[in-house]
mmCIF file with all atom_site columns, C-alpha atoms in Angstrom:
data_model
loop_
_atom_site.group_PDB
_atom_site.id
_atom_site.type_symbol
_atom_site.label_atom_id
_atom_site.label_alt_id
_atom_site.label_comp_id
_atom_site.label_asym_id
_atom_site.label_entity_id
_atom_site.label_seq_id
_atom_site.pdbx_PDB_ins_code
_atom_site.Cartn_x
_atom_site.Cartn_y
_atom_site.Cartn_z
_atom_site.occupancy
_atom_site.B_iso_or_equiv
_atom_site.pdbx_formal_charge
_atom_site.auth_seq_id
_atom_site.auth_comp_id
_atom_site.auth_asym_id
_atom_site.auth_atom_id
_atom_site.pdbx_PDB_model_num
ATOM 1   C CA . MET A 1 1   ? 16.872 -12.210 46.626 1.00 40.00 ? 129 MET A CA 1
ATOM 2   C CA . ALA A 1 2   ? 19.404 -14.777 46.453 1.00 40.00 ? 130 ALA A CA 1
ATOM 3   C CA . ARG A 1 3   ? 18.595 -15.319 42.374 1.00 38.00 ? 131 ARG A CA 1
ATOM 4   C CA . ALA A 1 4   ? 18.612 -11.816 42.271 1.00 40.00 ? 132 ALA A CA 1
ATOM 5   C CA . SER A 1 5   ? 22.103 -11.285 43.771 1.00 42.00 ? 133 SER A CA 1
ATOM 6   C CA . ALA A 1 6   ? 23.279 -14.229 41.635 1.00 42.00 ? 134 ALA A CA 1
ATOM 7   C CA . GLY A 1 7   ? 22.269 -12.465 38.352 1.00 41.00 ? 135 GLY A CA 1
ATOM 8   C CA . ALA A 1 8   ? 23.573 -9.038  39.483 1.00 40.00 ? 136 ALA A CA 1
ATOM 9   C CA . GLY A 1 9   ? 27.108 -10.640 40.197 1.00 46.00 ? 137 GLY A CA 1
ATOM 10  C CA . VAL A 1 10  ? 26.837 -12.404 36.473 1.00 40.00 ? 138 VAL A CA 1
ATOM 11  C CA . GLU A 1 11  ? 25.865 -8.845  35.116 1.00 40.00 ? 139 GLU A CA 1
ATOM 12  C CA . ARG A 1 12  ? 29.083 -7.577  37.146 1.00 45.00 ? 140 ARG A CA 1
ATOM 13  C CA . THR A 1 13  ? 31.384 -9.937  35.574 1.00 45.00 ? 141 THR A CA 1
ATOM 14  C CA . LEU A 1 14  ? 30.068 -9.429  32.097 1.00 42.00 ? 142 LEU A CA 1
ATOM 15  C CA . PHE A 1 15  ? 30.613 -5.864  32.524 1.00 42.00 ? 143 PHE A CA 1
ATOM 16  C CA . SER A 1 16  ? 33.986 -5.861  34.019 1.00 45.00 ? 144 SER A CA 1
ATOM 17  C CA . LEU A 1 17  ? 34.797 -8.446  30.820 1.00 44.00 ? 145 LEU A CA 1
ATOM 18  C CA . ILE A 1 18  ? 33.767 -5.704  28.364 1.00 43.00 ? 146 ILE A CA 1
ATOM 19  C CA . LEU A 1 19  ? 35.857 -2.866  29.913 1.00 43.00 ? 147 LEU A CA 1
ATOM 20  C CA . LEU A 1 20  ? 38.804 -5.249  29.933 1.00 46.00 ? 148 LEU A CA 1
ATOM 21  C CA . VAL A 1 21  ? 38.672 -6.758  26.470 1.00 42.00 ? 149 VAL A CA 1
ATOM 22  C CA . ALA A 1 22  ? 37.641 -2.728  25.512 1.00 44.00 ? 150 ALA A CA 1
ATOM 23  C CA . ALA A 1 23  ? 40.752 -1.539  27.072 1.00 45.00 ? 151 ALA A CA 1
ATOM 24  C CA . ALA A 1 24  ? 42.950 -3.994  25.597 1.00 46.00 ? 152 ALA A CA 1
ATOM 25  C CA . SER A 1 25  ? 41.911 -3.354  22.098 1.00 43.00 ? 153 SER A CA 1
ATOM 26  C CA . GLY A 1 26  ? 41.838 0.256   22.661 1.00 47.00 ? 154 GLY A CA 1
ATOM 27  C CA . ALA A 1 27  ? 38.266 -0.053  21.128 1.00 44.00 ? 155 ALA A CA 1
ATOM 28  C CA . ARG A 1 28  ? 35.959 2.638   22.675 1.00 45.00 ? 156 ARG A CA 1
ATOM 29  C CA . LEU A 1 29  ? 32.014 2.638   21.862 1.00 43.00 ? 157 LEU A CA 1
ATOM 30  C CA . PRO A 1 30  ? 30.801 4.934   19.620 1.00 47.00 ? 158 PRO A CA 1
ATOM 31  C CA . ALA A 1 31  ? 28.038 7.897   19.937 1.00 49.00 ? 159 ALA A CA 1
ATOM 32  C CA . ARG A 1 32  ? 24.888 6.623   20.300 1.00 47.00 ? 160 ARG A CA 1
ATOM 33  C CA . GLY A 1 33  ? 21.498 8.278   18.983 1.00 50.00 ? 161 GLY A CA 1
ATOM 34  C CA . GLY A 1 34  ? 21.632 11.563  17.530 1.00 38.00 ? 162 GLY A CA 1
ATOM 35  C CA . GLY A 1 35  ? 24.724 12.914  19.690 1.00 34.00 ? 163 GLY A CA 1
ATOM 36  C CA . ALA A 1 36  ? 27.584 13.061  17.225 1.00 32.00 ? 164 ALA A CA 1
ATOM 37  C CA . GLY A 1 37  ? 30.385 13.366  19.586 1.00 31.00 ? 165 GLY A CA 1
ATOM 38  C CA . ILE A 1 38  ? 34.222 14.713  19.226 1.00 31.00 ? 166 ILE A CA 1
ATOM 39  C CA . ARG A 1 39  ? 35.383 11.635  18.151 1.00 37.00 ? 167 ARG A CA 1
ATOM 40  C CA . ALA A 1 40  ? 32.434 11.321  15.516 1.00 37.00 ? 168 ALA A CA 1
ATOM 41  C CA . GLN A 1 41  ? 33.295 14.873  14.442 1.00 39.00 ? 169 GLN A CA 1
ATOM 42  C CA . GLN A 1 42  ? 37.307 13.877  14.139 1.00 41.00 ? 170 GLN A CA 1
ATOM 43  C CA . GLN A 1 43  ? 36.391 10.835  12.313 1.00 45.00 ? 171 GLN A CA 1
ATOM 44  C CA . THR A 1 44  ? 34.485 12.518  9.369  1.00 44.00 ? 172 THR A CA 1
ATOM 45  C CA . ARG A 1 45  ? 36.156 15.717  9.182  1.00 48.00 ? 173 ARG A CA 1
ATOM 46  C CA . GLY A 1 46  ? 37.613 15.753  5.637  1.00 51.00 ? 174 GLY A CA 1
ATOM 47  C CA . GLY A 1 47  ? 35.584 12.692  4.217  1.00 64.00 ? 175 GLY A CA 1
ATOM 48  C CA . ALA A 1 48  ? 31.907 11.943  3.827  1.00 84.00 ? 176 ALA A CA 1
ATOM 49  C CA . SER A 1 49  ? 30.597 8.935   6.299  1.00 89.00 ? 177 SER A CA 1
ATOM 50  C CA . GLY A 1 50  ? 28.502 5.939   5.321  1.00 94.00 ? 178 GLY A CA 1
ATOM 51  C CA . THR A 1 51  ? 25.288 4.863   6.174  1.00 95.00 ? 179 THR A CA 1
ATOM 52  C CA . ALA A 1 52  ? 24.031 0.875   6.491  1.00 96.00 ? 180 ALA A CA 1
ATOM 53  C CA . VAL A 1 53  ? 20.921 -0.542  7.751  1.00 97.00 ? 181 VAL A CA 1
ATOM 54  C CA . PHE A 1 54  ? 20.286 -3.765  8.847  1.00 96.00 ? 182 PHE A CA 1
ATOM 55  C CA . ALA A 1 55  ? 17.493 -6.222  10.355 1.00 93.00 ? 183 ALA A CA 1
ATOM 56  C CA . LEU A 1 56  ? 18.772 -9.477  12.288 1.00 92.00 ? 184 LEU A CA 1
ATOM 57  C CA . GLY A 1 57  ? 16.370 -9.585  15.122 1.00 87.00 ? 185 GLY A CA 1
ATOM 58  C CA . SER A 1 58  ? 15.963 -8.012  18.004 1.00 84.00 ? 186 SER A CA 1
ATOM 59  C CA . PHE A 1 59  ? 17.494 -4.311  17.577 1.00 81.00 ? 187 PHE A CA 1
ATOM 60  C CA . TRP A 1 60  ? 18.622 -3.815  20.960 1.00 77.00 ? 188 TRP A CA 1
ATOM 61  C CA . ARG A 1 61  ? 20.959 -7.313  20.425 1.00 79.00 ? 189 ARG A CA 1
ATOM 62  C CA . SER A 1 62  ? 21.788 -5.728  16.796 1.00 82.00 ? 190 SER A CA 1
ATOM 63  C CA . GLU A 1 63  ? 23.158 -2.732  18.111 1.00 83.00 ? 191 GLU A CA 1
ATOM 64  C CA . ALA A 1 64  ? 25.325 -4.480  20.275 1.00 80.00 ? 192 ALA A CA 1
ATOM 65  C CA . SER A 1 65  ? 26.891 -6.403  17.658 1.00 83.00 ? 193 SER A CA 1
ATOM 66  C CA . PHE A 1 66  ? 28.166 -3.396  15.696 1.00 86.00 ? 194 PHE A CA 1
ATOM 67  C CA . GLY A 1 67  ? 28.489 -0.638  18.465 1.00 81.00 ? 195 GLY A CA 1
ATOM 68  C CA . CYS A 1 68  ? 32.154 -1.662  19.457 1.00 78.00 ? 196 CYS A CA 1
ATOM 69  C CA . LEU A 1 69  ? 33.550 -1.840  15.964 1.00 84.00 ? 197 LEU A CA 1
ATOM 70  C CA . PRO A 1 70  ? 36.274 0.288   15.311 1.00 86.00 ? 198 PRO A CA 1
ATOM 71  C CA . GLY A 1 71  ? 34.969 2.970   12.385 1.00 90.00 ? 199 GLY A CA 1
ATOM 72  C CA . VAL A 1 72  ? 31.425 2.987   13.842 1.00 89.00 ? 200 VAL A CA 1
ATOM 73  C CA . ILE A 1 73  ? 30.520 6.681   14.670 1.00 90.00 ? 201 ILE A CA 1
ATOM 74  C CA . ARG A 1 74  ? 27.480 5.964   15.872 1.00 88.00 ? 202 ARG A CA 1
ATOM 75  C CA . THR A 1 75  ? 24.076 3.765   16.019 1.00 89.00 ? 203 THR A CA 1
ATOM 76  C CA . SER A 1 76  ? 20.377 3.951   16.418 1.00 89.00 ? 204 SER A CA 1
ATOM 77  C CA . VAL A 1 77  ? 17.750 1.432   16.415 1.00 90.00 ? 205 VAL A CA 1
ATOM 78  C CA . GLY A 1 78  ? 14.349 1.690   14.462 1.00 92.00 ? 206 GLY A CA 1
ATOM 79  C CA . TYR A 1 79  ? 11.843 0.275   12.198 1.00 93.00 ? 207 TYR A CA 1
ATOM 80  C CA . ALA A 1 80  ? 12.082 -0.152  8.461  1.00 94.00 ? 208 ALA A CA 1
ATOM 81  C CA . GLY A 1 81  ? 11.087 -2.697  5.580  1.00 90.00 ? 209 GLY A CA 1
ATOM 82  C CA . GLY A 1 82  ? 7.184  -2.168  5.962  1.00 90.00 ? 210 GLY A CA 1
ATOM 83  C CA . SER A 1 83  ? 4.451  0.155   4.320  1.00 90.00 ? 211 SER A CA 1
ATOM 84  C CA . LYS A 1 84  ? 3.087  1.632   7.328  1.00 90.00 ? 212 LYS A CA 1
ATOM 85  C CA . ALA A 1 85  ? 3.843  5.282   7.948  1.00 92.00 ? 213 ALA A CA 1
ATOM 86  C CA . PHE A 1 86  ? 5.346  6.170   11.349 1.00 91.00 ? 214 PHE A CA 1
ATOM 87  C CA . PRO A 1 87  ? 5.196  2.937   13.024 1.00 88.00 ? 215 PRO A CA 1
ATOM 88  C CA . GLN A 1 88  ? 5.612  2.463   16.684 1.00 86.00 ? 216 GLN A CA 1
ATOM 89  C CA . TYR A 1 89  ? 6.916  -0.575  18.823 1.00 84.00 ? 217 TYR A CA 1
ATOM 90  C CA . ARG A 1 90  ? 3.631  -1.524  19.875 1.00 86.00 ? 218 ARG A CA 1
ATOM 91  C CA . ASN A 1 91  ? 2.040  -1.242  16.182 1.00 88.00 ? 219 ASN A CA 1
ATOM 92  C CA . LEU A 1 92  ? 4.981  -1.960  13.998 1.00 83.00 ? 220 LEU A CA 1
ATOM 93  C CA . ALA A 1 93  ? 2.676  -3.703  11.107 1.00 89.00 ? 221 ALA A CA 1
ATOM 94  C CA . ASP A 1 94  ? 4.846  -5.406  8.497  1.00 91.00 ? 222 ASP A CA 1
ATOM 95  C CA . HIS A 1 95  ? 8.128  -3.646  9.253  1.00 93.00 ? 223 HIS A CA 1
ATOM 96  C CA . ALA A 1 96  ? 11.336 -5.002  11.063 1.00 92.00 ? 224 ALA A CA 1
ATOM 97  C CA . GLU A 1 97  ? 13.246 -4.089  14.126 1.00 91.00 ? 225 GLU A CA 1
ATOM 98  C CA . CYS A 1 98  ? 16.489 -2.883  12.339 1.00 92.00 ? 226 CYS A CA 1
ATOM 99  C CA . VAL A 1 99  ? 19.681 -0.920  13.666 1.00 93.00 ? 227 VAL A CA 1
ATOM 100 C CA . LYS A 1 100 ? 21.017 2.026   11.808 1.00 93.00 ? 228 LYS A CA 1
ATOM 101 C CA . VAL A 1 101 ? 25.147 2.000   11.489 1.00 93.00 ? 229 VAL A CA 1
ATOM 102 C CA . GLU A 1 102 ? 26.781 5.320   10.644 1.00 93.00 ? 230 GLU A CA 1
ATOM 103 C CA . TYR A 1 103 ? 30.384 4.483   9.848  1.00 94.00 ? 231 TYR A CA 1
ATOM 104 C CA . ASP A 1 104 ? 33.524 5.819   8.453  1.00 94.00 ? 232 ASP A CA 1
ATOM 105 C CA . PRO A 1 105 ? 34.763 4.249   5.189  1.00 95.00 ? 233 PRO A CA 1
ATOM 106 C CA . ARG A 1 106 ? 38.179 5.354   5.858  1.00 93.00 ? 234 ARG A CA 1
ATOM 107 C CA . LEU A 1 107 ? 38.251 2.717   9.160  1.00 92.00 ? 235 LEU A CA 1
ATOM 108 C CA . ILE A 1 108 ? 35.574 0.365   7.943  1.00 92.00 ? 236 ILE A CA 1
ATOM 109 C CA . GLN A 1 109 ? 34.130 -1.122  4.767  1.00 94.00 ? 237 GLN A CA 1
ATOM 110 C CA . TYR A 1 110 ? 30.651 -2.076  4.228  1.00 96.00 ? 238 TYR A CA 1
ATOM 111 C CA . GLN A 1 111 ? 31.639 -5.491  3.322  1.00 95.00 ? 239 GLN A CA 1
ATOM 112 C CA . GLN A 1 112 ? 33.473 -5.912  7.053  1.00 94.00 ? 240 GLN A CA 1
ATOM 113 C CA . LEU A 1 113 ? 29.734 -4.776  8.020  1.00 95.00 ? 241 LEU A CA 1
ATOM 114 C CA . LEU A 1 114 ? 28.106 -7.552  5.760  1.00 96.00 ? 242 LEU A CA 1
ATOM 115 C CA . ASP A 1 115 ? 30.403 -10.041 7.565  1.00 93.00 ? 243 ASP A CA 1
ATOM 116 C CA . VAL A 1 116 ? 29.365 -8.729  11.162 1.00 91.00 ? 244 VAL A CA 1
ATOM 117 C CA . PHE A 1 117 ? 26.148 -9.200  9.999  1.00 93.00 ? 245 PHE A CA 1
ATOM 118 C CA . TRP A 1 118 ? 26.156 -12.646 9.140  1.00 93.00 ? 246 TRP A CA 1
ATOM 119 C CA . ALA A 1 119 ? 28.142 -13.586 12.271 1.00 89.00 ? 247 ALA A CA 1
ATOM 120 C CA . SER A 1 120 ? 26.028 -12.196 14.284 1.00 86.00 ? 248 SER A CA 1
ATOM 121 C CA . HIS A 1 121 ? 22.666 -14.240 13.778 1.00 87.00 ? 249 HIS A CA 1
ATOM 122 C CA . ASP A 1 122 ? 21.284 -17.105 11.953 1.00 88.00 ? 250 ASP A CA 1
ATOM 123 C CA . PRO A 1 123 ? 20.093 -16.256 8.538  1.00 91.00 ? 251 PRO A CA 1
ATOM 124 C CA . ARG A 1 124 ? 18.480 -19.815 8.268  1.00 87.00 ? 252 ARG A CA 1
ATOM 125 C CA . GLU A 1 125 ? 16.043 -19.345 10.844 1.00 85.00 ? 253 GLU A CA 1
ATOM 126 C CA . VAL A 1 126 ? 12.370 -18.630 9.442  1.00 82.00 ? 254 VAL A CA 1
ATOM 127 C CA . PHE A 1 127 ? 10.148 -16.297 11.140 1.00 78.00 ? 255 PHE A CA 1
ATOM 128 C CA . GLY A 1 128 ? 12.275 -14.673 14.117 1.00 71.00 ? 256 GLY A CA 1
ATOM 129 C CA . GLN A 1 129 ? 15.642 -15.018 15.782 1.00 76.00 ? 257 GLN A CA 1
ATOM 130 C CA . GLY A 1 130 ? 16.215 -17.303 18.872 1.00 71.00 ? 258 GLY A CA 1
ATOM 131 C CA . PRO A 1 131 ? 13.714 -16.804 21.429 1.00 72.00 ? 259 PRO A CA 1
ATOM 132 C CA . ASP A 1 132 ? 11.969 -13.429 19.542 1.00 72.00 ? 260 ASP A CA 1
ATOM 133 C CA . VAL A 1 133 ? 9.708  -15.155 17.040 1.00 76.00 ? 261 VAL A CA 1
ATOM 134 C CA . GLY A 1 134 ? 7.577  -12.869 14.645 1.00 79.00 ? 262 GLY A CA 1
ATOM 135 C CA . ASN A 1 135 ? 7.569  -11.101 11.399 1.00 87.00 ? 263 ASN A CA 1
ATOM 136 C CA . GLN A 1 136 ? 9.307  -8.131  13.081 1.00 89.00 ? 264 GLN A CA 1
ATOM 137 C CA . TYR A 1 137 ? 12.402 -10.077 13.746 1.00 90.00 ? 265 TYR A CA 1
ATOM 138 C CA . ARG A 1 138 ? 13.386 -11.326 10.207 1.00 92.00 ? 266 ARG A CA 1
ATOM 139 C CA . SER A 1 139 ? 16.609 -10.839 8.674  1.00 93.00 ? 267 SER A CA 1
ATOM 140 C CA . ILE A 1 140 ? 17.354 -8.180  6.048  1.00 95.00 ? 268 ILE A CA 1
ATOM 141 C CA . ILE A 1 141 ? 19.744 -6.568  4.335  1.00 97.00 ? 269 ILE A CA 1
ATOM 142 C CA . PHE A 1 142 ? 18.863 -2.758  3.341  1.00 97.00 ? 270 PHE A CA 1
ATOM 143 C CA . THR A 1 143 ? 20.896 -1.266  0.354  1.00 97.00 ? 271 THR A CA 1
ATOM 144 C CA . ASN A 1 144 ? 21.832 1.985   -0.586 1.00 95.00 ? 272 ASN A CA 1
ATOM 145 C CA . GLY A 1 145 ? 22.652 1.803   -4.685 1.00 94.00 ? 273 GLY A CA 1
ATOM 146 C CA . THR A 1 146 ? 23.711 -0.775  -6.901 1.00 95.00 ? 274 THR A CA 1
ATOM 147 C CA . MET A 1 147 ? 27.395 -1.468  -5.636 1.00 96.00 ? 275 MET A CA 1
ATOM 148 C CA . GLU A 1 148 ? 25.660 -2.265  -2.082 1.00 97.00 ? 276 GLU A CA 1
ATOM 149 C CA . ALA A 1 149 ? 23.065 -4.612  -3.451 1.00 97.00 ? 277 ALA A CA 1
ATOM 150 C CA . ARG A 1 150 ? 25.937 -6.489  -5.381 1.00 97.00 ? 278 ARG A CA 1
ATOM 151 C CA . LEU A 1 151 ? 28.320 -6.793  -2.184 1.00 97.00 ? 279 LEU A CA 1
ATOM 152 C CA . ALA A 1 152 ? 25.142 -7.988  -0.330 1.00 97.00 ? 280 ALA A CA 1
ATOM 153 C CA . ALA A 1 153 ? 24.236 -10.544 -3.203 1.00 98.00 ? 281 ALA A CA 1
ATOM 154 C CA . VAL A 1 154 ? 27.705 -11.821 -3.121 1.00 97.00 ? 282 VAL A CA 1
ATOM 155 C CA . SER A 1 155 ? 28.030 -12.015 0.740  1.00 97.00 ? 283 SER A CA 1
ATOM 156 C CA . LYS A 1 156 ? 24.482 -14.117 1.070  1.00 96.00 ? 284 LYS A CA 1
ATOM 157 C CA . GLU A 1 157 ? 25.618 -16.386 -1.952 1.00 96.00 ? 285 GLU A CA 1
ATOM 158 C CA . LYS A 1 158 ? 28.747 -16.883 0.111  1.00 95.00 ? 286 LYS A CA 1
ATOM 159 C CA . GLU A 1 159 ? 26.931 -17.883 3.341  1.00 94.00 ? 287 GLU A CA 1
ATOM 160 C CA . GLN A 1 160 ? 24.915 -20.263 1.402  1.00 95.00 ? 288 GLN A CA 1
ATOM 161 C CA . ALA A 1 161 ? 27.502 -22.094 -0.050 1.00 94.00 ? 289 ALA A CA 1
ATOM 162 C CA . LYS A 1 162 ? 28.661 -23.048 3.259  1.00 91.00 ? 290 LYS A CA 1
ATOM 163 C CA . ASP A 1 163 ? 25.462 -25.234 3.874  1.00 90.00 ? 291 ASP A CA 1
ATOM 164 C CA . ARG A 1 164 ? 23.269 -26.095 0.970  1.00 85.00 ? 292 ARG A CA 1
ATOM 165 C CA . HIS A 1 165 ? 20.857 -28.120 2.615  1.00 88.00 ? 293 HIS A CA 1
ATOM 166 C CA . SER A 1 166 ? 18.949 -25.079 4.313  1.00 90.00 ? 294 SER A CA 1
ATOM 167 C CA . VAL A 1 167 ? 18.259 -22.141 2.904  1.00 93.00 ? 295 VAL A CA 1
ATOM 168 C CA . ILE A 1 168 ? 19.169 -18.582 3.451  1.00 94.00 ? 296 ILE A CA 1
ATOM 169 C CA . THR A 1 169 ? 15.940 -16.264 4.624  1.00 93.00 ? 297 THR A CA 1
ATOM 170 C CA . THR A 1 170 ? 17.611 -13.196 4.676  1.00 95.00 ? 298 THR A CA 1
ATOM 171 C CA . GLN A 1 171 ? 16.097 -10.487 2.349  1.00 95.00 ? 299 GLN A CA 1
ATOM 172 C CA . ILE A 1 172 ? 17.846 -8.059  0.345  1.00 97.00 ? 300 ILE A CA 1
ATOM 173 C CA . GLN A 1 173 ? 15.888 -4.931  -0.743 1.00 96.00 ? 301 GLN A CA 1
ATOM 174 C CA . PRO A 1 174 ? 16.473 -1.129  -1.355 1.00 96.00 ? 302 PRO A CA 1
ATOM 175 C CA . MET A 1 175 ? 16.416 1.239   1.760  1.00 93.00 ? 303 MET A CA 1
ATOM 176 C CA . GLY A 1 176 ? 13.714 3.071   1.939  1.00 92.00 ? 304 GLY A CA 1
ATOM 177 C CA . THR A 1 177 ? 12.416 5.160   5.077  1.00 94.00 ? 305 THR A CA 1
ATOM 178 C CA . PHE A 1 178 ? 14.203 4.288   8.299  1.00 94.00 ? 306 PHE A CA 1
ATOM 179 C CA . TYR A 1 179 ? 11.997 5.385   10.880 1.00 94.00 ? 307 TYR A CA 1
ATOM 180 C CA . PRO A 1 180 ? 13.877 5.968   14.523 1.00 91.00 ? 308 PRO A CA 1
ATOM 181 C CA . ALA A 1 181 ? 12.562 4.192   17.569 1.00 88.00 ? 309 ALA A CA 1
ATOM 182 C CA . GLU A 1 182 ? 10.773 5.763   20.597 1.00 82.00 ? 310 GLU A CA 1
ATOM 183 C CA . PRO A 1 183 ? 13.750 7.510   22.489 1.00 78.00 ? 311 PRO A CA 1
ATOM 184 C CA . GLU A 1 184 ? 13.242 4.744   25.432 1.00 73.00 ? 312 GLU A CA 1
ATOM 185 C CA . HIS A 1 185 ? 14.536 2.223   22.685 1.00 74.00 ? 313 HIS A CA 1
ATOM 186 C CA . GLN A 1 186 ? 17.799 4.009   21.960 1.00 76.00 ? 314 GLN A CA 1
ATOM 187 C CA . VAL A 1 187 ? 19.522 3.056   25.090 1.00 59.00 ? 315 VAL A CA 1
ATOM 188 C CA . ALA A 1 188 ? 20.932 -0.379  24.649 1.00 45.00 ? 316 ALA A CA 1
ATOM 189 C CA . ILE A 1 189 ? 21.542 -1.420  28.404 1.00 41.00 ? 317 ILE A CA 1
ATOM 190 C CA . PRO A 1 190 ? 20.048 0.412   31.149 1.00 37.00 ? 318 PRO A CA 1
ATOM 191 C CA . SER A 1 191 ? 22.489 1.188   33.990 1.00 35.00 ? 319 SER A CA 1
ATOM 192 C CA . ASP A 1 192 ? 19.872 1.477   36.561 1.00 40.00 ? 320 ASP A CA 1
ATOM 193 C CA . ASP A 1 193 ? 18.573 -2.253  36.035 1.00 39.00 ? 321 ASP A CA 1
ATOM 194 C CA . LEU A 1 194 ? 21.580 -4.512  35.486 1.00 36.00 ? 322 LEU A CA 1
ATOM 195 C CA . ASN A 1 195 ? 19.402 -7.444  36.354 1.00 41.00 ? 323 ASN A CA 1
ATOM 196 C CA . SER A 1 196 ? 16.862 -6.819  33.521 1.00 42.00 ? 324 SER A CA 1
ATOM 197 C CA . ALA A 1 197 ? 16.406 -9.785  30.693 1.00 39.00 ? 325 ALA A CA 1
ATOM 198 C CA . ARG A 1 198 ? 17.058 -6.896  28.383 1.00 40.00 ? 326 ARG A CA 1
ATOM 199 C CA . SER A 1 199 ? 20.547 -5.950  29.558 1.00 41.00 ? 327 SER A CA 1
ATOM 200 C CA . PHE A 1 200 ? 21.541 -9.668  30.120 1.00 39.00 ? 328 PHE A CA 1
ATOM 201 C CA . TYR A 1 201 ? 20.337 -10.097 26.429 1.00 41.00 ? 329 TYR A CA 1
ATOM 202 C CA . VAL A 1 202 ? 22.732 -7.425  24.862 1.00 43.00 ? 330 VAL A CA 1
ATOM 203 C CA . SER A 1 203 ? 25.828 -8.083  27.045 1.00 43.00 ? 331 SER A CA 1
ATOM 204 C CA . PHE A 1 204 ? 26.571 -11.510 25.227 1.00 47.00 ? 332 PHE A CA 1
ATOM 205 C CA . PRO A 1 205 ? 26.593 -9.800  21.832 1.00 49.00 ? 333 PRO A CA 1
ATOM 206 C CA . LEU A 1 206 ? 28.718 -6.882  23.241 1.00 52.00 ? 334 LEU A CA 1
ATOM 207 C CA . VAL A 1 207 ? 30.871 -8.950  24.429 1.00 51.00 ? 335 VAL A CA 1
ATOM 208 C CA . ARG A 1 208 ? 31.591 -11.295 21.472 1.00 51.00 ? 336 ARG A CA 1
ATOM 209 C CA . CYS A 1 209 ? 32.070 -7.773  19.134 1.00 53.00 ? 337 CYS A CA 1
ATOM 210 C CA . LEU A 1 210 ? 34.844 -6.731  21.536 1.00 51.00 ? 338 LEU A CA 1
ATOM 211 C CA . TYR A 1 211 ? 36.028 -10.256 21.429 1.00 47.00 ? 339 TYR A CA 1
ATOM 212 C CA . CYS A 1 212 ? 36.137 -10.234 17.388 1.00 50.00 ? 340 CYS A CA 1
ATOM 213 C CA . VAL A 1 213 ? 37.769 -6.808  17.368 1.00 50.00 ? 341 VAL A CA 1
ATOM 214 C CA . ARG A 1 214 ? 40.260 -8.110  20.339 1.00 44.00 ? 342 ARG A CA 1
ATOM 215 C CA . GLU A 1 215 ? 41.372 -11.023 18.536 1.00 46.00 ? 343 GLU A CA 1
ATOM 216 C CA . ASN A 1 216 ? 41.271 -9.812  15.031 1.00 47.00 ? 344 ASN A CA 1
ATOM 217 C CA . LEU A 1 217 ? 38.589 -12.188 13.865 1.00 45.00 ? 345 LEU A CA 1
ATOM 218 C CA . ILE A 1 218 ? 36.715 -9.283  11.806 1.00 47.00 ? 346 ILE A CA 1
ATOM 219 C CA . PHE A 1 219 ? 39.482 -7.325  10.232 1.00 44.00 ? 347 PHE A CA 1
ATOM 220 C CA . GLN A 1 220 ? 42.082 -9.990  8.723  1.00 39.00 ? 348 GLN A CA 1
#
């Protein structure tokens, strides 16, 4: 019981920090899954939205890395990059877990999303990310068209130039079919289970994301 209470205290502190940073930065979390929301409708009115898909480890953590960014309208998690039709969480085959980011290009550029992608995981890890080991956790940038492919390639070379002693394992490939994950995976932080390893795993990248917005580290 003591451990449970301590864990709950840590989580409450983390969520308090999230709310404080969000309030200070003016950041508002985007809509999730299929719900557009009033804010999303206002942002896209009169202009088309963009969509980017990234794989950078567990999709819960990946979604948290993008979810608080100004200009991001909604996020959802799913599977892509493989040949199996209609993959499921327990049977992904050769697919990777990924996050789909819908954004307003007037407020955030694709290049800035790439910057967040590189900052949110270790692209030099092989066959997984951190405690998540397996082919489904590999690093991939899925591109839509020649321009995105070019920007992705340039950003990868820039990242590689930071350290020539290890190789960037990130793949760059055209976007095929994005298969949305099951409904239970479309809720990043379960409100009724603050002690779960899942919510703890998501909290830190979300705090980091909000911190980057507050300190203007991404949008310089």
